[in-house]
Structure formats: structure tokens, C-alpha cells
């Protein structure tokens, strides 16, 4: 590696000004007194190949990959982890000592760890989960739920074709529902997950009834801005336990930090507060 002694990692995306990843990794670098940097690598689609090809010679141990490159970047990896292969997208790159690039996807891990941290556990013999959405984020959520051994995964999505494709790609115990069939899909579910971008700041609201959901069910949102989405507020009001989306973001960052900097960092209240602080 050519670049000084500082260990370098970064984030490749376009744009990346809204990304919280630099705050997360900087917090951990400081906490663990590691001489390192986590840098923004703003890259438009035309320059993606160049950015990836030059990571090694610029001394990077790795990088995160975010929109719009999560799928395209995979083509430039020498190695791809099974989870990334399954999802058809990467969010983390490890630069090996000989310069080879390895692509991983830690979104499934982030989602699962967030549920674990909230002490979510399956209750019935044949647990059912309802998922709103069938985009890239929903793919990671559904794949993670499959590993948790849900008996049935019900996907509710506006565009049926997209839901169908997701179900075909991931296989197994998935059933798909139209948006206007959401009540039917929620009935009997132990968990409801919003894996759409609806309800996020700057996006349309998530306009869906949850009355068909048992008040014993849990409700998780992958949206973290705002932290308490309208969905989570409504769920909490009717007695459902809720899980916000920030934890998924924080936990997906852990394996990357460990691979680049050699320490498995902690997700705690101090980090959550730091990341949420407006600058
Ligand atoms: P990401 O990769 O972040 O998941 P995406 O692939 O664009 O982003 O997926 C966004 C999800 O939010 C999709 O499930 C999308 O539904 P469609 O498949 O019908 O597009 C859903 N979504 C976005 N805007 C929506 C809206 N106004 N109403 C209903 N669903 C919406």
C-alpha cells in the first residue's frame, strides 16, 4: 500500500452528502483510537470503474458502496460473498493485500442484528411476517427473514411484477399481495416491516391501515429519518412493539469496520445520539 500509515476507507456513491456512514465510522475510529480516515468518494456512474480500480493504489483498505452503484460495482469485484451474490448488490468492499477486491453485502446482517438487539423473537410454530416493498432494501430484508425461519413471508407491493421477481429470485416461502390486499396480508402476522422509502423525509407518506395487525405483533421500519415514523407512532399507540430503522444502518456498518480496522465496534446509545445530532 502506498499511502502513508493512516488506514483509509471511504464511501462510494453519488451523491453522498446525506450519507451517515462517515459519522458512524469516524465515531468508531475515535472511540478505538485508530489512526484512520473514512473519506467521501463521490463518484458518478461514468467514473465508478476508475474509483474502484484505484482504491488499492491510493491506499484504501476498503469502502462502502451506496446508491446508485450497489449493483454495478459488483461487476468489478474479484470475489463476491454468497449474501451479495444472492442479493445481486454489494454495500461493502474489502481491498485485499494484493489489491484484489472483494464485495460483500452486510444489509441482511444489519437488519437481523437490529431485530436481535430489540429482543425480537419468533413466537408461534408457523410465524408469518408481512413486508411492505419489493425494492433493493426489501430484498435484503426478505433474505434476512428467510434465514430467521419464518414460515411464511408476505410481500405487499404497489408493482406486482417487481414483487413477483423478488419472490422468484429469492425462492421459498414468499407470497405476494397487492397494496389493496394489505389487510389480508397483515392478518396473523407476528411482524410487519416497512421496507419502502415511504414515510422518509422528502418522500410521500406511508398511507396504509394497520388495523388488521394483531396488537401483539411487532412493527419495524427501515426508514430512520425521521426516527419515529408515522407508522411506528401509530403502531406504538395501539400497543405494538416497534423497532426503528437506525439500528439496521448502524449494525450493517459493523462488519465493514471490523474488516478494515480490525475491531468489532459497538452499537450503543452514544453512537445513536452522535449520528442523529444535526451538524
Ligand atoms: P430501494 O432500493 O431503496 O429499496 P427502490 O428499489 O426504488 O428503492 O424501492 C422502493 C420501494 O418503495 C418499492 O417497493 C416501491 O414500490 P414499487 O415497486 O411499486 O415501485 C416502493 N414505493 C416507492 N414509492 C411508492 C409509492 N408512492 N407508493 C407505493 N410504493 C412505493
XYZ file of C-alpha atoms and ligand atoms in Angstrom:
310
model
C 0.000 0.000 0.000
C 1.345 3.381 -0.982
C -0.441 5.888 1.177
C 1.331 6.835 4.484
C 0.478 4.952 7.666
C -3.122 6.029 8.060
C -5.621 3.307 7.375
C -8.131 4.509 4.825
C -11.689 3.573 3.980
C -14.451 5.552 2.344
C -17.842 5.633 0.758
C -18.539 5.489 -2.951
C -21.860 6.984 -4.031
C -23.499 9.783 -5.943
C -24.486 11.944 -4.205
C -23.153 11.112 -0.747
C -23.668 14.334 1.155
C -26.662 12.815 3.011
C -24.893 9.610 3.994
C -24.482 8.994 7.725
C -21.735 6.412 7.184
C -18.849 8.912 7.622
C -20.216 9.874 11.056
C -20.555 6.251 12.126
C -17.045 5.220 11.107
C -15.439 8.407 12.409
C -17.106 7.834 15.776
C -15.693 4.312 15.969
C -12.215 5.371 14.765
C -12.118 7.923 17.564
C -13.553 5.549 20.179
C -10.910 2.929 19.392
C -8.098 5.468 18.899
C -7.327 4.085 15.450
C -5.214 6.190 13.162
C -7.518 6.080 10.214
C -9.803 8.079 7.974
C -13.168 7.433 6.397
C -13.489 9.597 3.322
C -16.259 10.539 0.905
C -15.503 9.235 -2.586
C -18.217 10.948 -4.579
C -18.324 9.099 -7.880
C -20.702 9.474 -10.810
C -21.572 6.351 -12.821
C -19.050 7.203 -15.535
C -16.177 7.157 -13.043
C -17.182 4.132 -10.993
C -14.673 1.810 -12.643
C -11.848 4.325 -12.144
C -12.660 4.810 -8.461
C -12.741 1.065 -7.858
C -9.591 0.344 -9.851
C -7.580 2.973 -7.977
C -8.672 2.115 -4.421
C -5.640 -0.090 -3.840
C -3.001 2.295 -5.211
C -4.499 5.127 -3.165
C -4.077 3.067 -0.006
C -7.705 2.211 0.734
C -8.429 -0.905 2.756
C -11.961 -0.805 1.541
C -15.101 1.211 1.002
C -18.816 1.222 1.357
C -20.899 1.386 -1.767
C -24.195 3.215 -1.859
C -26.721 4.459 -4.414
C -26.643 4.270 -7.379
C -23.693 1.847 -7.551
C -24.655 -1.124 -5.365
C -25.418 -3.389 -8.325
C -22.981 -2.069 -10.925
C -19.971 -2.179 -8.580
C -20.391 -5.908 -8.176
C -19.142 -6.432 -11.736
C -15.691 -5.153 -10.791
C -15.178 -7.491 -7.823
C -12.766 -10.402 -7.980
C -14.660 -12.125 -5.156
C -18.285 -11.779 -4.106
C -19.739 -13.102 -0.823
C -22.686 -15.520 -1.000
C -25.057 -12.940 0.516
C -24.057 -10.294 -2.041
C -24.457 -12.880 -4.790
C -27.921 -13.678 -3.537
C -28.994 -10.026 -3.391
C -27.241 -9.015 -6.619
C -25.763 -5.992 -4.856
C -22.816 -5.044 -2.655
C -22.537 -2.408 0.057
C -19.007 -3.146 1.265
C -15.659 -3.647 -0.465
C -12.607 -5.205 1.128
C -9.300 -4.471 -0.606
C -7.055 -7.497 -0.162
C -3.329 -7.086 0.433
C -2.553 -7.945 -3.184
C -5.116 -5.416 -4.436
C -7.915 -7.892 -5.207
C -11.382 -6.509 -4.485
C -13.953 -8.476 -2.510
C -17.615 -7.398 -2.477
C -19.903 -8.150 0.439
C -23.424 -7.211 1.416
C -23.970 -6.576 5.130
C -27.561 -5.296 4.876
C -29.081 -8.661 5.793
C -26.784 -8.819 8.819
C -27.734 -5.242 9.786
C -31.435 -5.994 9.660
C -31.145 -9.225 11.650
C -28.866 -7.704 14.304
C -31.267 -4.788 14.731
C -34.137 -7.182 15.459
C -31.930 -9.149 17.857
C -30.856 -6.004 19.675
C -34.544 -5.191 20.227
C -35.011 -8.742 21.623
C -37.438 -9.698 18.903
C -38.139 -13.438 18.904
C -40.494 -15.665 16.935
C -43.489 -16.852 18.943
C -45.724 -19.280 17.089
C -44.877 -22.573 15.397
C -45.675 -21.148 11.992
C -44.665 -17.488 12.217
C -45.763 -15.084 9.500
C -44.195 -11.749 8.542
C -45.604 -9.047 6.259
C -43.162 -6.852 4.331
C -44.052 -3.643 2.543
C -41.911 -3.111 -0.541
C -40.004 -5.081 -3.161
C -37.021 -2.843 -3.992
C -33.351 -3.354 -3.172
C -33.818 -2.753 0.541
C -36.768 -5.144 0.674
C -34.619 -7.838 -0.936
C -32.130 -7.676 1.932
C -34.946 -7.652 4.498
C -36.705 -10.640 2.938
C -33.475 -12.638 2.574
C -32.687 -11.951 6.248
C -36.199 -13.012 7.282
C -35.789 -16.258 5.330
C -32.720 -17.054 7.414
C -34.762 -16.450 10.570
C -37.039 -19.310 9.575
C -40.327 -17.539 9.112
C -42.978 -19.991 7.966
C -44.466 -17.504 5.517
C -43.233 -14.191 4.152
C -45.946 -11.968 2.682
C -44.799 -9.190 0.401
C -47.100 -6.252 -0.198
C -46.062 -4.051 -3.107
C -47.564 -1.479 -5.447
C -45.945 -3.028 -8.535
C -46.808 -6.704 -8.682
C -44.180 -7.501 -11.296
C -41.416 -6.350 -9.002
C -42.796 -8.409 -6.120
C -43.051 -11.444 -8.393
C -39.432 -11.049 -9.498
C -38.251 -10.777 -5.907
C -40.187 -13.916 -4.965
C -38.744 -15.815 -7.919
C -35.192 -14.675 -7.239
C -35.219 -15.494 -3.528
C -37.449 -18.570 -3.791
C -39.029 -20.399 -0.876
C -41.870 -19.346 1.330
C -42.885 -15.998 -0.207
C -46.425 -14.968 -1.135
C -47.200 -11.666 -2.803
C -50.092 -9.283 -2.210
C -51.434 -6.180 -3.928
C -51.277 -2.937 -1.961
C -55.085 -3.040 -1.516
C -54.838 -6.556 -0.049
C -52.629 -5.402 2.782
C -55.238 -6.152 5.469
C -55.356 -9.761 4.379
C -51.543 -9.905 4.386
C -51.224 -8.390 7.853
C -53.799 -10.656 9.500
C -51.963 -13.199 11.631
C -48.510 -11.669 11.108
C -46.098 -11.541 14.065
C -44.051 -8.841 12.422
C -44.687 -6.051 9.923
C -41.716 -4.402 8.211
C -41.809 -1.255 6.118
C -39.041 -1.779 3.550
C -40.203 1.017 1.235
C -38.912 4.570 1.309
C -42.407 5.834 2.134
C -42.565 7.918 5.283
C -38.994 9.151 4.872
C -38.315 12.897 4.972
C -38.869 14.229 1.469
C -40.829 11.145 0.352
C -44.595 10.614 0.252
C -46.227 9.377 3.457
C -46.844 5.680 4.008
C -50.568 5.537 3.563
C -51.598 2.155 4.920
C -54.036 0.858 7.532
C -52.612 -1.450 10.183
C -55.848 -2.281 11.999
C -55.766 -5.865 10.746
C -52.471 -6.401 12.569
C -52.595 -8.092 15.973
C -51.644 -5.756 18.822
C -49.118 -8.445 19.854
C -47.261 -8.063 16.551
C -44.016 -6.136 16.219
C -43.609 -3.312 13.711
C -40.222 -2.417 12.211
C -39.380 0.400 9.844
C -36.198 0.646 7.793
C -36.728 4.402 7.471
C -34.684 6.289 10.093
C -35.312 9.912 9.113
C -37.486 10.667 10.963
C -36.570 8.128 13.610
C -40.152 7.812 14.808
C -42.017 7.432 11.531
C -45.783 7.863 11.347
C -46.032 4.073 11.006
C -44.101 3.482 14.226
C -46.067 6.166 16.068
C -49.382 4.647 15.020
C -48.161 1.164 15.919
C -46.930 2.244 19.350
C -50.261 3.928 20.055
C -52.139 0.670 19.527
C -49.717 -1.281 21.718
C -47.418 -2.837 19.111
C -43.735 -3.086 19.955
C -41.686 -1.067 17.482
C -38.166 -1.127 16.041
C -36.752 1.926 14.285
C -34.549 1.868 11.209
C -31.414 3.470 12.601
C -30.180 0.213 14.125
C -30.088 -1.510 10.740
C -27.860 1.231 9.379
C -25.541 1.090 12.398
C -25.289 -2.697 12.525
C -24.634 -3.093 8.795
C -21.575 -0.894 9.285
C -20.000 -3.160 11.940
C -18.642 -5.994 9.763
C -17.101 -3.451 7.386
C -15.330 -1.597 10.195
C -14.085 -4.898 11.588
C -12.699 -5.982 8.206
C -10.914 -2.666 7.548
C -9.757 -1.684 11.019
C -9.618 -4.985 12.941
C -12.062 -4.170 15.753
C -15.706 -5.226 16.097
C -17.245 -1.928 17.207
C -20.262 -1.486 19.443
C -23.641 -0.029 18.577
C -24.724 1.892 21.654
C -26.804 4.881 22.741
C -23.816 7.225 22.497
C -23.346 6.320 18.836
C -27.073 6.628 18.105
C -27.131 10.086 19.668
C -23.995 11.208 17.837
C -25.288 10.047 14.480
C -28.650 11.751 14.981
C -27.146 15.116 16.009
C -27.650 17.763 13.361
C -24.386 19.407 12.358
P -34.623 0.722 -2.516
O -33.516 0.086 -3.320
O -34.165 1.811 -1.594
O -35.472 -0.285 -1.847
P -36.406 1.021 -4.764
O -35.804 -0.158 -5.439
O -36.731 2.222 -5.588
O -35.504 1.544 -3.579
O -37.743 0.510 -3.998
C -38.593 1.379 -3.350
C -39.803 0.624 -2.792
O -40.742 1.587 -2.305
C -40.547 -0.208 -3.840
O -41.152 -1.302 -3.218
C -41.592 0.789 -4.325
O -42.737 0.219 -4.893
P -42.777 -0.137 -6.464
O -42.072 -1.443 -6.592
O -44.225 -0.202 -6.762
O -42.084 0.990 -7.163
C -41.960 1.460 -3.027
N -42.564 2.769 -3.289
C -41.909 3.909 -3.578
N -42.793 4.920 -3.755
C -44.030 4.389 -3.574
C -45.369 4.916 -3.588
N -45.600 6.207 -3.833
N -46.382 4.066 -3.327
C -46.182 2.746 -3.074
N -44.937 2.198 -3.036
C -43.888 2.999 -3.285
